[in-house]
mmCIF file of C-alpha atoms in Angstrom:
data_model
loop_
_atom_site.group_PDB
_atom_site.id
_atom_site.type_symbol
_atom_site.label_atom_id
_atom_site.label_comp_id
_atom_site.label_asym_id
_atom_site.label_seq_id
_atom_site.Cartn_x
_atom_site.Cartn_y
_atom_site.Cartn_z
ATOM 1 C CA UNK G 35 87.165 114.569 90.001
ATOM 2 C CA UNK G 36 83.893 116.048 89.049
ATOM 3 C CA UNK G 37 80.298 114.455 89.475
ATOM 4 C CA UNK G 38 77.841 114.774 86.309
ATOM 5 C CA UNK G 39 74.103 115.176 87.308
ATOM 6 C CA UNK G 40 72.230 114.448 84.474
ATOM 7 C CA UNK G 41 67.989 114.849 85.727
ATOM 8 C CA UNK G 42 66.111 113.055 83.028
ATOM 9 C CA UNK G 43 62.537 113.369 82.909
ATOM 10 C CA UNK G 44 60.873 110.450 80.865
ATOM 11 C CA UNK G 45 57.530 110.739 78.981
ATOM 12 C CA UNK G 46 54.612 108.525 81.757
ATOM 13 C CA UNK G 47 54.368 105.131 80.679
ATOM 14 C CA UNK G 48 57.707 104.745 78.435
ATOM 15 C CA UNK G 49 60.225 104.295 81.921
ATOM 16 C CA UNK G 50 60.794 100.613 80.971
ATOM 17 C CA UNK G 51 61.764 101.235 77.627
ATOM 18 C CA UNK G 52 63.981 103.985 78.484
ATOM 19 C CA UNK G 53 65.450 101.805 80.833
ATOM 20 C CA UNK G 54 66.323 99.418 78.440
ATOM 21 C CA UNK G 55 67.688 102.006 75.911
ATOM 22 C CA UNK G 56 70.268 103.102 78.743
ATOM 23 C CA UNK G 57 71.130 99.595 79.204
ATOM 24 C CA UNK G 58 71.629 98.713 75.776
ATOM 25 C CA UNK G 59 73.583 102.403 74.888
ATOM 26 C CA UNK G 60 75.146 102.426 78.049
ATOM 27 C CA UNK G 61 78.586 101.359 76.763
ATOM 28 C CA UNK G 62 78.904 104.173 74.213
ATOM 29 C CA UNK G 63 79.369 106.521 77.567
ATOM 30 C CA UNK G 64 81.753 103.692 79.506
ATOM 31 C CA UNK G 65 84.122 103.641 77.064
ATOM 32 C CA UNK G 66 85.071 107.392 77.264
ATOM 33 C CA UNK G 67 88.373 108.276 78.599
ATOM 34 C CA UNK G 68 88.481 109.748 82.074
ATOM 35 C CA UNK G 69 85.230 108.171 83.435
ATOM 36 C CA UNK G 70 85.318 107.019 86.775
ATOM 37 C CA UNK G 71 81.791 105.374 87.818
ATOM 38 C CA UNK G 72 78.405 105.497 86.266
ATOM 39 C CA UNK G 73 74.929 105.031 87.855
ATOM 40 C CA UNK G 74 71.440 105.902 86.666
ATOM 41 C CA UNK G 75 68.855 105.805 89.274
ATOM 42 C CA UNK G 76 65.230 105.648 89.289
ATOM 43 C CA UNK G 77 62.650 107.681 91.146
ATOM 44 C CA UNK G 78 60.718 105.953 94.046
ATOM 45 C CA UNK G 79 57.829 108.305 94.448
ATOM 46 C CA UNK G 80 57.926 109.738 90.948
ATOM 47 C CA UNK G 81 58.930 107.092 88.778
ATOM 48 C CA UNK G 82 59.513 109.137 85.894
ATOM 49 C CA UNK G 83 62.103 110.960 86.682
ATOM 50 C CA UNK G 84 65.636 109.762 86.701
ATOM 51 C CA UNK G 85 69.076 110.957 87.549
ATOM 52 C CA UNK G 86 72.275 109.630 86.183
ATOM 53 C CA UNK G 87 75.496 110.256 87.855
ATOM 54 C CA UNK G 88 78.661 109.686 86.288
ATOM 55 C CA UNK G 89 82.184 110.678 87.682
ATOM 56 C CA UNK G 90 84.762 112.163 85.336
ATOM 57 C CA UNK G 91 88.400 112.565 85.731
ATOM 58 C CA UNK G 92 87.523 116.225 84.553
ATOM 59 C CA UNK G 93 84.480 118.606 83.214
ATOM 60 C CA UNK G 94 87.192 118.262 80.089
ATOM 61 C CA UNK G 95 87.020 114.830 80.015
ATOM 62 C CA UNK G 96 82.704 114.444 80.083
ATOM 63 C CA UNK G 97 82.924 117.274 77.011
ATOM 64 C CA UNK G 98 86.084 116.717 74.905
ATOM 65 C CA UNK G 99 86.438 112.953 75.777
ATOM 66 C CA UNK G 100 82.661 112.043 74.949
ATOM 67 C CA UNK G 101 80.444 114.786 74.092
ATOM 68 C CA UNK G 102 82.820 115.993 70.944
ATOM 69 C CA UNK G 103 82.723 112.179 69.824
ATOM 70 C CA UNK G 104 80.884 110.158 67.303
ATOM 71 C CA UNK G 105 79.229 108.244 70.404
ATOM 72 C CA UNK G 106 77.393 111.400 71.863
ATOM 73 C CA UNK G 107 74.997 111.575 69.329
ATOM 74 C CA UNK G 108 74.597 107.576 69.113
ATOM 75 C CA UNK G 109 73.876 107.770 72.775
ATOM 76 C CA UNK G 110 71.009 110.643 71.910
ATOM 77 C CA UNK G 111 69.910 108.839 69.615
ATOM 78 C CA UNK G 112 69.109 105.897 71.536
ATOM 79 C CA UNK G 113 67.638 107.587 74.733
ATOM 80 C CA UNK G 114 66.368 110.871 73.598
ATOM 81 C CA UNK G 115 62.882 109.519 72.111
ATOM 82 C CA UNK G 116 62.018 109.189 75.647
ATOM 83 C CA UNK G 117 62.084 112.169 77.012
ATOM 84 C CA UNK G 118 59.578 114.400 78.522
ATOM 85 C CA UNK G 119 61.818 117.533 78.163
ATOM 86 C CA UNK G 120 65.778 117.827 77.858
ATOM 87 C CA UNK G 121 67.953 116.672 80.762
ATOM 88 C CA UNK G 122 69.226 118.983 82.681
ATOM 89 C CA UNK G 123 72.617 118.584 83.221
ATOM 90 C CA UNK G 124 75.454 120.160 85.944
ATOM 91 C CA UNK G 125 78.636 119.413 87.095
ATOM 92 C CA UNK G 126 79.839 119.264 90.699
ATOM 93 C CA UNK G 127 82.791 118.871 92.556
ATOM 94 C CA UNK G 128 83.562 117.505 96.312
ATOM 95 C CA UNK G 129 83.432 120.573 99.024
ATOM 96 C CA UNK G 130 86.901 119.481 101.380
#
């Protein structure tokens, strides 16, 4: 299992409609084969900034299993007129 960390920075004063874009585009990620979980989170103390984590079976499964598909750039399309800058985005995996 690997954990996605996606940090999103949104532009000031468009965090509810970004919000609403994830939860109407959501789906187009939940659908992929090998997801796990999926969470986006909000900041307290800087409300513009945002973190979605997402569990994947594999790094293989985030890239071949939705990024190479039609619904990546649906998913863009929907949420990427709010950003500030582009996510930044990293894989991790559990230290045992």
């Amino acid at each position: 299992m690997v954990l996605e960390v996606a940090e999103i920075s949104i532009a000031p004063g468009q965090e509810a409609a970004f919000a609403e874009a994830y939860r109407a585009a959501k789906e187009l990620v939940a659908v992929s084969p090998g997801l796990r979980s999926m969470r986006m989170t909000q900041g307290v103390e800087s409300p513009s900034r945002f973190v979605l984590l997402i569990e994947w079976d594999s790094v293989e499964a985030h890239e071949q299993g939705f990024r190479e598909t039609d619904r990546f750039p649906k998913w863009r399309e929907a949420i990427g007129p709010y950003f500030a800058k582009p996510p930044v985005v990293e894989h991790f995996s559990e230290v045992r």
